[in-house]
Short mmCIF file of C-alpha atoms and ligand atoms in Angstrom, two decimals:
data_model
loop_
_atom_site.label_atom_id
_atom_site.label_comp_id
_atom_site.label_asym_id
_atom_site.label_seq_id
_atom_site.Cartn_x
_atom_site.Cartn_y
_atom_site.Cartn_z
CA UNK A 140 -14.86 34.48 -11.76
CA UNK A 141 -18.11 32.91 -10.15
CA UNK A 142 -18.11 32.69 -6.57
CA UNK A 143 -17.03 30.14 -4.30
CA UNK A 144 -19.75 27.72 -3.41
CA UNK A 145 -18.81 27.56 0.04
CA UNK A 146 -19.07 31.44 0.13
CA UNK A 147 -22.72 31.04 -1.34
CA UNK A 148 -21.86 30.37 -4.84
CA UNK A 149 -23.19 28.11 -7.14
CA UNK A 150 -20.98 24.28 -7.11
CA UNK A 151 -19.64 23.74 -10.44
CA UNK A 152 -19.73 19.87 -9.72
CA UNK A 153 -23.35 18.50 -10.68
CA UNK A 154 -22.58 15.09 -11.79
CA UNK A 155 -24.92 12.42 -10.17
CA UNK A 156 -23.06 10.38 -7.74
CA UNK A 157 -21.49 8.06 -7.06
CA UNK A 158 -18.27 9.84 -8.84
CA UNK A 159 -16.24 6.53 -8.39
CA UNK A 160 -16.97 3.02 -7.95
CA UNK A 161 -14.53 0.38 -6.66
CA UNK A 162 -14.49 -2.53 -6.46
CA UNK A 163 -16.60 -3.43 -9.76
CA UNK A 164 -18.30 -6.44 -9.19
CA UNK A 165 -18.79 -8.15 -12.78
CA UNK A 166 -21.11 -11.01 -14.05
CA UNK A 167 -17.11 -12.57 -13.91
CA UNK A 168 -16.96 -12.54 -9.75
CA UNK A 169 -20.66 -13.74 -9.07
CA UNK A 170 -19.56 -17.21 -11.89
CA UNK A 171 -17.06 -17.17 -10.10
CA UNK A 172 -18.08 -17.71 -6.76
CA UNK A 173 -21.55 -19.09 -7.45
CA UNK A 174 -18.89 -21.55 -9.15
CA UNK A 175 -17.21 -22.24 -6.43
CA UNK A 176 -20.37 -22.49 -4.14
CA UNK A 177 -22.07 -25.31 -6.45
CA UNK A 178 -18.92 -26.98 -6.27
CA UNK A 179 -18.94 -27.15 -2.64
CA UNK A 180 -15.43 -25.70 -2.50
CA UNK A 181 -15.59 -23.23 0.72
CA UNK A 182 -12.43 -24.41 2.55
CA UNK A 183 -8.91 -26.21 1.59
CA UNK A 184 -6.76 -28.46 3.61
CA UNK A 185 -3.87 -27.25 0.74
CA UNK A 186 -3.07 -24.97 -1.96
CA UNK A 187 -5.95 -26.34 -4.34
CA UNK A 188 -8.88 -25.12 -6.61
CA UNK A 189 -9.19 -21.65 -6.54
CA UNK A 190 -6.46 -20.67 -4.21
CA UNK A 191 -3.43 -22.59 -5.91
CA UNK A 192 -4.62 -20.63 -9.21
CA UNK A 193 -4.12 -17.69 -7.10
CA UNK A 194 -0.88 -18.74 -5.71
CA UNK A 195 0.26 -19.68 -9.27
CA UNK A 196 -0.75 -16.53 -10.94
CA UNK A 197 0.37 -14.12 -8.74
CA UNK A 198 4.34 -15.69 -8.79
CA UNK A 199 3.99 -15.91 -12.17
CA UNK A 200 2.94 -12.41 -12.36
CA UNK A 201 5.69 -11.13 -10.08
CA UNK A 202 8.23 -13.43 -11.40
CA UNK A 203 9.37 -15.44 -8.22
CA UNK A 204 8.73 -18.95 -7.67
CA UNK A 205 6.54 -19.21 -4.12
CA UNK A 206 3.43 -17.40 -3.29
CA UNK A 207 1.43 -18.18 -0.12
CA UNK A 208 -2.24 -16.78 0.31
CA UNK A 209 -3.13 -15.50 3.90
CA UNK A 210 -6.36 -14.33 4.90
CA UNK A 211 -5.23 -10.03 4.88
CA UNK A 212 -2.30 -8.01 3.37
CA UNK A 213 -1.34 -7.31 7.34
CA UNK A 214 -1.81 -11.64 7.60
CA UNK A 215 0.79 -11.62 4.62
CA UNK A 216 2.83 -8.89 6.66
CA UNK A 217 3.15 -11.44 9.74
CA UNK A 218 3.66 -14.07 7.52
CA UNK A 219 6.43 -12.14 5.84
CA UNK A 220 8.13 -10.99 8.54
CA UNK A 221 8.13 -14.55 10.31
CA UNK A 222 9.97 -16.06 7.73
CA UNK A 223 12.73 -13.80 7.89
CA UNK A 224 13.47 -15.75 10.72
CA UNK A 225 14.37 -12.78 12.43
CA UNK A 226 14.74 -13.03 16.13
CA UNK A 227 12.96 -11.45 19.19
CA UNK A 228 14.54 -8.33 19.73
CA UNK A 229 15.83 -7.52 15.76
CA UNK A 230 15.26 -3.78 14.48
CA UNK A 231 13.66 -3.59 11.31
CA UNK A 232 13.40 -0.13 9.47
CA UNK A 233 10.27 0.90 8.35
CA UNK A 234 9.37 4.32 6.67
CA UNK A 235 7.39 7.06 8.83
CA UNK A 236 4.92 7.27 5.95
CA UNK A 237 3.26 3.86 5.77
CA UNK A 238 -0.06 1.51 6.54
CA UNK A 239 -0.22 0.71 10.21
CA UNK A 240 -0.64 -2.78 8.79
CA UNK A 241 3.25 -2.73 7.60
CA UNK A 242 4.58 -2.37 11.74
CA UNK A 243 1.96 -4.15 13.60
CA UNK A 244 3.19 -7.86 12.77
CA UNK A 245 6.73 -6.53 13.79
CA UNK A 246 5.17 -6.09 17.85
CA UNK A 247 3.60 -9.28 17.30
CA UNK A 248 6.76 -10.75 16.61
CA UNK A 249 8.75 -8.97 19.19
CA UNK A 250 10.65 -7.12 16.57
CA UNK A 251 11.55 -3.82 17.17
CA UNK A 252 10.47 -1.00 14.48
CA UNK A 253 12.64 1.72 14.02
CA UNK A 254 10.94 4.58 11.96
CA UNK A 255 12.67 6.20 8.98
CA UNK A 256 12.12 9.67 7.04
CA UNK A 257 10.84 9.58 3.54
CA UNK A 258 11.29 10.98 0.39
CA UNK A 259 9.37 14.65 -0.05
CA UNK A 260 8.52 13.62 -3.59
CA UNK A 261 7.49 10.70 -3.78
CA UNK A 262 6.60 9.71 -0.41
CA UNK A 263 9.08 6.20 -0.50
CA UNK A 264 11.35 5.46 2.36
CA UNK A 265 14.57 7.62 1.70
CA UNK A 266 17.39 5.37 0.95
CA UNK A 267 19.76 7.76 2.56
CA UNK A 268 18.05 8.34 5.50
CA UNK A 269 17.83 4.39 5.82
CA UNK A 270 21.79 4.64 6.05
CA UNK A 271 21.19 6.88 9.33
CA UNK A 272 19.01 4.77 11.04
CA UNK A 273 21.12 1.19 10.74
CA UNK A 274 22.77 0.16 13.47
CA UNK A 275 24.28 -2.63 15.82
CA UNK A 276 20.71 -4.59 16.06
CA UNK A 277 19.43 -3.89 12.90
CA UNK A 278 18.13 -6.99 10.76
CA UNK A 279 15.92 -5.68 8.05
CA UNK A 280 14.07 -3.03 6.03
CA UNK A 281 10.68 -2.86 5.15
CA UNK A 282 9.36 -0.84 2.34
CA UNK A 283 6.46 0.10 0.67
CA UNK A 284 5.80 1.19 -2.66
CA UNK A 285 3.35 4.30 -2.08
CA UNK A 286 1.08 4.49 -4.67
CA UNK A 287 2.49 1.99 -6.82
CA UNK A 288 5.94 4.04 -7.42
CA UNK A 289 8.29 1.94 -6.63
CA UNK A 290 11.13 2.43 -4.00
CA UNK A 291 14.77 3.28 -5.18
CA UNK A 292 15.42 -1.18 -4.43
CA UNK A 293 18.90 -0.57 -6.56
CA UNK A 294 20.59 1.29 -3.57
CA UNK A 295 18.38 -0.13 -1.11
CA UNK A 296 19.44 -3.42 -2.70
CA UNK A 297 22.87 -2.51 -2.12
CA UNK A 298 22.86 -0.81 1.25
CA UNK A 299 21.22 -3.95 2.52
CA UNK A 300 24.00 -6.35 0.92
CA UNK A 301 26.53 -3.82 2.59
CA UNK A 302 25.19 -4.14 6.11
CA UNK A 303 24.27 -8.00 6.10
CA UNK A 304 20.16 -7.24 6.04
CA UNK A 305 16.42 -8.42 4.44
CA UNK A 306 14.30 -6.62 2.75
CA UNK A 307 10.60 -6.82 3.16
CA UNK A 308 8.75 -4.92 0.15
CA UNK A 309 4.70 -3.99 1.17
CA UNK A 310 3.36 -4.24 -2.31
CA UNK A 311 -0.39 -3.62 -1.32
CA UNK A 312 -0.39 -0.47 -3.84
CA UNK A 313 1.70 -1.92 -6.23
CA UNK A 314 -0.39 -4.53 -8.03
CA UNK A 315 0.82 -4.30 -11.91
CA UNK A 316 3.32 -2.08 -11.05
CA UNK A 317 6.71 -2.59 -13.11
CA UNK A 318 10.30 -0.98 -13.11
CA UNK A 319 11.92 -1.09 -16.67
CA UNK A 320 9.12 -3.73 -17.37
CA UNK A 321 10.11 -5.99 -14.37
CA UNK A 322 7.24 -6.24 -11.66
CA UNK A 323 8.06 -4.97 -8.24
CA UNK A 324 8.54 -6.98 -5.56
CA UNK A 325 11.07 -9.51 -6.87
CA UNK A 326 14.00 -7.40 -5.16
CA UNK A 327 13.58 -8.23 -1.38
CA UNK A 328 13.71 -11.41 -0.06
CA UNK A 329 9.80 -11.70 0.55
CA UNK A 330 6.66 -8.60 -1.22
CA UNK A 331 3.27 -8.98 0.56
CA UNK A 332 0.45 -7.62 -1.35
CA UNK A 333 -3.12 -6.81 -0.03
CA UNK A 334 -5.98 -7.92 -1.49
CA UNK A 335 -8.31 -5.97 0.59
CA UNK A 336 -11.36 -4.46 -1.58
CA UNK A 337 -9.63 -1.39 -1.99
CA UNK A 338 -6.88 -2.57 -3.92
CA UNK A 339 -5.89 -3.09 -7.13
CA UNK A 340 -6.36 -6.80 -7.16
CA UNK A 341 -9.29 -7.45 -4.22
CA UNK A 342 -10.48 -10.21 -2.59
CA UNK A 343 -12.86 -8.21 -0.66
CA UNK A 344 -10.36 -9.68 2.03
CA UNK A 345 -7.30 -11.40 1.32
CA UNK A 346 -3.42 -10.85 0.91
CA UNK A 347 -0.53 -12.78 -0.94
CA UNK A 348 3.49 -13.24 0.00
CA UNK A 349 5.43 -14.33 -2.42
CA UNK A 350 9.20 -14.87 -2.35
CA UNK A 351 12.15 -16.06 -4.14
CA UNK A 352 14.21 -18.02 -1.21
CA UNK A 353 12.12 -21.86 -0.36
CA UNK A 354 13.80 -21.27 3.11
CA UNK A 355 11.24 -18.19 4.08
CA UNK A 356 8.54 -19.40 1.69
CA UNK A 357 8.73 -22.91 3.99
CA UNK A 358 9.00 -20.54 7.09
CA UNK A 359 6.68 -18.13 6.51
CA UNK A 360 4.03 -21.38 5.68
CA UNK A 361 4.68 -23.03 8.68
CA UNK A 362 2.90 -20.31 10.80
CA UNK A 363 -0.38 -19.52 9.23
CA UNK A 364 -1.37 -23.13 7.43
CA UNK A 365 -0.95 -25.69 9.75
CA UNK A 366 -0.93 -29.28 8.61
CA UNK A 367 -0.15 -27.87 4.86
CA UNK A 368 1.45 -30.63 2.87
CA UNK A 369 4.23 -28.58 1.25
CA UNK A 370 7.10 -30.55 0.97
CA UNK A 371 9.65 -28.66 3.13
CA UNK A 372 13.01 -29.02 2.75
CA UNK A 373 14.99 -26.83 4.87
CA UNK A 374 16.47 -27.80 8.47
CA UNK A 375 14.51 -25.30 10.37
CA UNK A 376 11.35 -26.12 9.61
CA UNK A 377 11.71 -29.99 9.96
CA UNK A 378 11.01 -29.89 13.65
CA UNK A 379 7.52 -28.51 12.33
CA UNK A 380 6.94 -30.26 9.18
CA UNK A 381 4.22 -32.60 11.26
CA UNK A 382 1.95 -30.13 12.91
CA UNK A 383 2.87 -26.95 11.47
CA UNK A 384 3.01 -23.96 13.55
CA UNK A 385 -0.33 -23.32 14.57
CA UNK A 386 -1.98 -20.02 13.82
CA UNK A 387 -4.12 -20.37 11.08
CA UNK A 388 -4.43 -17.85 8.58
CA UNK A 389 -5.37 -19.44 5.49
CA UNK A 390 -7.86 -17.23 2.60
CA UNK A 391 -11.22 -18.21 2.42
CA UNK A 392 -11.61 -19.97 -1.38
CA UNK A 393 -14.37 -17.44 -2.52
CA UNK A 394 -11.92 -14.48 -1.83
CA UNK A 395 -9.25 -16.21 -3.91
CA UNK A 396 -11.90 -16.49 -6.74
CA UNK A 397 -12.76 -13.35 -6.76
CA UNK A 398 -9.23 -12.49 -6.59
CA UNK A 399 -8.42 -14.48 -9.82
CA UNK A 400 -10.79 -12.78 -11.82
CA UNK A 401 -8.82 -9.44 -10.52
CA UNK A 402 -5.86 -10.68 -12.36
CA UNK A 403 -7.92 -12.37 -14.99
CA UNK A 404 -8.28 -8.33 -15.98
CA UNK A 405 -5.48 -6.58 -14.08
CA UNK A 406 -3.89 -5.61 -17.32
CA UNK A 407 -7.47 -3.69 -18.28
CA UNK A 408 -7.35 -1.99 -14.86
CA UNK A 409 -4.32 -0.80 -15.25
CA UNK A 410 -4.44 0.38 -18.74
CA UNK A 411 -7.76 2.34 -18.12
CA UNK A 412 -5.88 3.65 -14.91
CA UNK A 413 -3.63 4.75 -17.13
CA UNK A 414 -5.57 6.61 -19.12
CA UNK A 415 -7.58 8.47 -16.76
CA UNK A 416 -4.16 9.50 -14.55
CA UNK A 417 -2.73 11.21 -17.90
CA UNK A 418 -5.83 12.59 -17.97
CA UNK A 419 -5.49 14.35 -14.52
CA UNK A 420 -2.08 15.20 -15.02
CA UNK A 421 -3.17 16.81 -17.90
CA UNK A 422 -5.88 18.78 -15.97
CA UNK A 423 -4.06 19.39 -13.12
CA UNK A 424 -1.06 21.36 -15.29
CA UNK A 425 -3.69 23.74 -15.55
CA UNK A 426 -4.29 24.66 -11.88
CA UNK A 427 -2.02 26.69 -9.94
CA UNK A 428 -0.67 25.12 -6.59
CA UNK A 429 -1.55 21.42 -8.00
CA UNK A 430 0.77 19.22 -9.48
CA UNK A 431 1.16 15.62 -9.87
CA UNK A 432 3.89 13.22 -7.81
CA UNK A 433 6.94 13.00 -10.09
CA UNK A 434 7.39 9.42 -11.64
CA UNK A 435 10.90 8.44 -12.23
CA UNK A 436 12.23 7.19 -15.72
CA UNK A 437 11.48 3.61 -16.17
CA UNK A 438 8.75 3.49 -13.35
CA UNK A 439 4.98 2.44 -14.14
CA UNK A 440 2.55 2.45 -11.21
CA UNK A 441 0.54 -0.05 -12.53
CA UNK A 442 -2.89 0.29 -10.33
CA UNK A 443 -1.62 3.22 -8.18
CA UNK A 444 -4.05 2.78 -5.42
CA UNK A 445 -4.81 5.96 -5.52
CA UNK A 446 -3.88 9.15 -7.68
CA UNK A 447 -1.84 12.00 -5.97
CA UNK A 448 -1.46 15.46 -5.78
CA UNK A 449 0.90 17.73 -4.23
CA UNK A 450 -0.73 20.66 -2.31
CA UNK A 451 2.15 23.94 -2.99
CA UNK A 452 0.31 26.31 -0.10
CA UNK A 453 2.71 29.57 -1.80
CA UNK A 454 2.04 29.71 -4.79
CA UNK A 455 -1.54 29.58 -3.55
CA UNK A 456 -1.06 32.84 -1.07
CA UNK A 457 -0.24 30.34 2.02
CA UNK A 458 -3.69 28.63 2.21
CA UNK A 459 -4.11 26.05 4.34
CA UNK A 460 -4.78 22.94 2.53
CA UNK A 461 -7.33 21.87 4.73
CA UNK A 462 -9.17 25.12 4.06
CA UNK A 463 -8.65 24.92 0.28
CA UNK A 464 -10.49 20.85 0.27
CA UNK A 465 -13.46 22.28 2.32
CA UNK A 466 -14.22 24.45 -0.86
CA UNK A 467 -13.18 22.05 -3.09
CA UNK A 468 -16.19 20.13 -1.37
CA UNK A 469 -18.66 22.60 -1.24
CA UNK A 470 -17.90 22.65 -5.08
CA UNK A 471 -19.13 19.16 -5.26
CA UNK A 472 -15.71 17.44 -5.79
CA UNK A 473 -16.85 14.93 -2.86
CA UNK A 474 -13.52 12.19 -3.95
CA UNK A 475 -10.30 14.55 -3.27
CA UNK A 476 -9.42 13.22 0.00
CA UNK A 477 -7.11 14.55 2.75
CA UNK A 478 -3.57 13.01 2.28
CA UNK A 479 -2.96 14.03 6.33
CA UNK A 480 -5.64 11.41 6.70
CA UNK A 481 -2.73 9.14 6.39
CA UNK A 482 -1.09 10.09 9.04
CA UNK A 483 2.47 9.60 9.82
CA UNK A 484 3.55 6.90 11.86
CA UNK A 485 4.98 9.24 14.71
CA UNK A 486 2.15 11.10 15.23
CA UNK A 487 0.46 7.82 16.92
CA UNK A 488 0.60 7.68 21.06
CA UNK A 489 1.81 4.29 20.55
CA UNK A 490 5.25 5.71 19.23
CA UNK A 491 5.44 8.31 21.80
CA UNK A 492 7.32 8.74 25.48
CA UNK A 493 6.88 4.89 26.42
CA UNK A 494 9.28 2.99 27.42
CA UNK A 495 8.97 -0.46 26.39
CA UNK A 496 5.00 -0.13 25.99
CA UNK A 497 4.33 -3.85 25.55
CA UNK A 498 7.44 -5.07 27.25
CA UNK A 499 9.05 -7.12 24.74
CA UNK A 500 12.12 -4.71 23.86
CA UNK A 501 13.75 -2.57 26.18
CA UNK A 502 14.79 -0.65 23.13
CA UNK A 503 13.62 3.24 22.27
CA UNK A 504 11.10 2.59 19.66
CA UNK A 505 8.83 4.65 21.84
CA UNK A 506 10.53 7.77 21.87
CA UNK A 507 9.51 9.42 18.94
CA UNK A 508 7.63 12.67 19.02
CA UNK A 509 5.31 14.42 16.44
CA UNK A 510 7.51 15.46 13.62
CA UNK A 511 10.29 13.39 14.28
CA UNK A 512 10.37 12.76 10.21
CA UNK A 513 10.22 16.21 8.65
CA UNK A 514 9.94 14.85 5.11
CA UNK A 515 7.28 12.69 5.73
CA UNK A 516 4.42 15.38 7.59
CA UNK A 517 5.24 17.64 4.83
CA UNK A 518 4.28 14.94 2.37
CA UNK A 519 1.22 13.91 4.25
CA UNK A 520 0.19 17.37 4.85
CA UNK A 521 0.56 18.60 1.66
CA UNK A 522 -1.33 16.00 -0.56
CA UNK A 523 -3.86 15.65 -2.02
CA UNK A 524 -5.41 11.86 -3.17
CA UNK A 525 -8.17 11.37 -5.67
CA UNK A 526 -9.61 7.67 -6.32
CA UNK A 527 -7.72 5.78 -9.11
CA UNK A 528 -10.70 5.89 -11.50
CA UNK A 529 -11.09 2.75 -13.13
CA UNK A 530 -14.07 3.28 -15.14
CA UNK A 531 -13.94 5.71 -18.24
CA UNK A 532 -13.84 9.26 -16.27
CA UNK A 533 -12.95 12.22 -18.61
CA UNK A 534 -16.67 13.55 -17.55
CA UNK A 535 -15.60 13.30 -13.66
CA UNK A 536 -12.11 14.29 -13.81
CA UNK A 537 -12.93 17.71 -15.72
CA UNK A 538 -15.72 18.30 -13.74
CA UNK A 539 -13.38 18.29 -10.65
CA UNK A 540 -10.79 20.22 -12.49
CA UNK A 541 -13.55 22.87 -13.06
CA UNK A 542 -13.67 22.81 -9.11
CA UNK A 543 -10.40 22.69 -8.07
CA UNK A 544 -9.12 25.52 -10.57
CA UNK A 545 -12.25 27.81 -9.76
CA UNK A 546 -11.31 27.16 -5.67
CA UNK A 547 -7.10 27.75 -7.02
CA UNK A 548 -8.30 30.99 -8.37
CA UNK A 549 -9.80 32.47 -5.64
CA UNK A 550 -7.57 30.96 -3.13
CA UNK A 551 -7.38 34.87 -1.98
CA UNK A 552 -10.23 35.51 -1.20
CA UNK A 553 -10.48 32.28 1.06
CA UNK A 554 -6.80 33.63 2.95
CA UNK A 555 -8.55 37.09 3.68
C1 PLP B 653 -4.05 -2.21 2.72
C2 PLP B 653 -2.64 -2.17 3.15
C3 PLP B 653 -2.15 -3.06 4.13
C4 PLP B 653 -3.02 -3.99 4.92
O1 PLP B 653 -3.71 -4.90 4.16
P1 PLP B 653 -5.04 -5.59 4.74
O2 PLP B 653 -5.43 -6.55 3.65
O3 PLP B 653 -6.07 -4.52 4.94
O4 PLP B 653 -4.68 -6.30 5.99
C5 PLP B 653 -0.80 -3.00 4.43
N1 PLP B 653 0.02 -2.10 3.84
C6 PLP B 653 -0.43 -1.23 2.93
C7 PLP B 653 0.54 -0.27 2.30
C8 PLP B 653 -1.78 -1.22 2.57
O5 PLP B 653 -2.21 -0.33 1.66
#
């Protein structure tokens, strides 16, 4: 066995970088916004041109009937959330193990979150541990669909029917992602995607809400696009239907271009996606301590976002994960990220020993301490992510396998 490179060996990684590349920019996104440019078509006073094709598209894709663009995934969060209609002072449940983005519209809102442990496998909220956390002001759920696998939404489904709530699905990882063929997000009563450049379907900036009920599609419009001719129809937004609600968070037209091409080839993004994740499954069989997220029967994670690992620190003689990437890296294998980098939503201050921080709640949401949600620090802390390699990647992804199984092997020596 060579030696480690961070112990002075040689790095087995010598590929010229960059190892990944996303977003690829085509000859498709500059026609399509020097397209828009020559037309002169930089801002809408509706859903026209570039952003109704997006709106269009994307409800089609899902399979609901309203889609509103905002100007970010958290923008399509706030939207969301606002048409519930939920009132100041609601709970919503939210999982531990989620974007910032998905609780941040809630405080804006004065909606109280109320943080929920996740599942160890697959890093979802835990449907079970939802159960535990309802109670007498509870209004809703929010979910998200980590890395495209989507959330158990039968029994979440049913828990919420059983206890009178909405469901809020954060879709920003799950563009093209299907269960039994049917795309995710159609569920809930309203599925926000980002289409931040990271994401599946980008914008560079951008996000989309789309919904099945006209009563929070109308609501949810009212607050970001002001003076939007929509033809409303239900009795609490007629009061508005003249000026709208203000706050204007409409997507800028050349995002939603460039966001059309994304689905123009989602289905290609996804299918090479596919390929090069079987590919690292494949790999990572090979490598003691590393093993892929489970995928249930029936589920397809479409674009993933990114492409996981669990981290088992026994059967690689207790070491530390964070020890184990630092070789990795000094191997060359510069794209396997930290999954703690994610941290868990109770590790941040703003959920800790506060009472009422921003004044809006008089409620505990506060009180949580580091570790509060067992299930979700062990799944942070014990992950690994790699980039969801787009472009053809065999090359890359055995080149890191190299690494990480050379680094696996020696994980002794690294302990000692
Ligand atoms: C990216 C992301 C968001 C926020 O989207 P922006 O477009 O960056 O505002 C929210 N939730 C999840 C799960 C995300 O991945």
């Amino acid at each position: 066995m060579s030696s480690l490179a961070l112990l002075g060996g040689t790095a087995s990684v010598r590929l010229p970088q960059p190892h990944f590349r996303w977003p690829l920019v085509t000859k498709a996104h500059e026609d399509a916004v020097l397209g828009l440019l020559r037309a002169g078509e930089v801002s809408y006073h509706r859903s026209a041109g570039a952003v109704q094709q997006l709106e269009q598209r994307f409800a089609a894709l899902v399979g609901v009937p309203h889609a509103l663009t905002t100007h970010s995934g958290t923008g399509a969060l706030l939207a969301g959330f606002f048409g519930l209609g939920l009132r100041p002072g609601d709970e919503v449940i939210v999982p531990a193990y989620t974007h910032l983005a998905t609780v941040f519209p809630l405080l804006h809102l004065g909606l109280c979150p109320v943080l929920c442990d996740v599942d160890r496998q697959t890093g979802n909220i835990d449907p079970e541990a939802i159960v535990a956390r309802i109670g007498p002001r509870t209004r809703a759920i929010a979910v998200t669909h980590q890395f495209g696998h989507a959330c158990d939404m039968k029994r979440i489904v049913a828990i919420a029917r059983a206890h009178d709530l909405q469901i809020l699905e954060d879709c920003s990882h799950a563009h093209g992602a299907t269960v039994d063929g049917q795309h995710v997000g159609q569920d809930g009563d309203v599925a926000c995607f980002s289409l931040q450049a990271h994401k599946t379907v980008w914008g560079g900036e951008g996000g989309i809400r789309v919904t099945r009920h006209a009563r929070v599609a109308e609501r949810a419009a009212l607050r970001g696009h002001f003076r939007q001719p929509h033809d409303y129809t239900s009795q609490e937004a007629m009061p508005w239907v003249d000026s709208g609600f203000g706050l204007k968070s409409r997507i800028h037209p050349l995002a939603a271009g460039l966001a059309v091409v994304g689905l123009d080839t989602l289905a290609q993004t996804v299918a090479a996606r596919r390929r090069n994740y079987h590919h690292l499954c494949a790999r990572l069989a090979e490598i003691p301590g590393l093993r892929p997220l489970p995928t249930a029967p029936g589920v397809d994670r479409g674009g993933h976002f990114r492409f996981i690992a669990h981290y088992d620190r026994e059967a690689l003689h207790g070491l530390a994960p964070q020890r184990f990437l630092e070789a990795v890296h000094a191997e060359g294998a510069t794209e396997v990220w930290p999954g703690w980098a994610a941290r868990t939503l109770d590790s941040y201050r703003m959920f800790h020993n506060a009472e009422d921080p921003i004044g809006l709640f008089g409620s505990d949401y506060a009180s949580h301490a580091p570790g509060d949600f067992p299930a979700a620090s062990a799944f942070a802390a014990n992950t690994l992510q790699f980039p969801a390699f787009t472009e053809p990647a065999n090359e890359i992804i055995d080149a890191y396998a190299t690494a990480l199984h050379k680094v696996a092997s020696n994980a002794q020596t690294l302990v000692d």
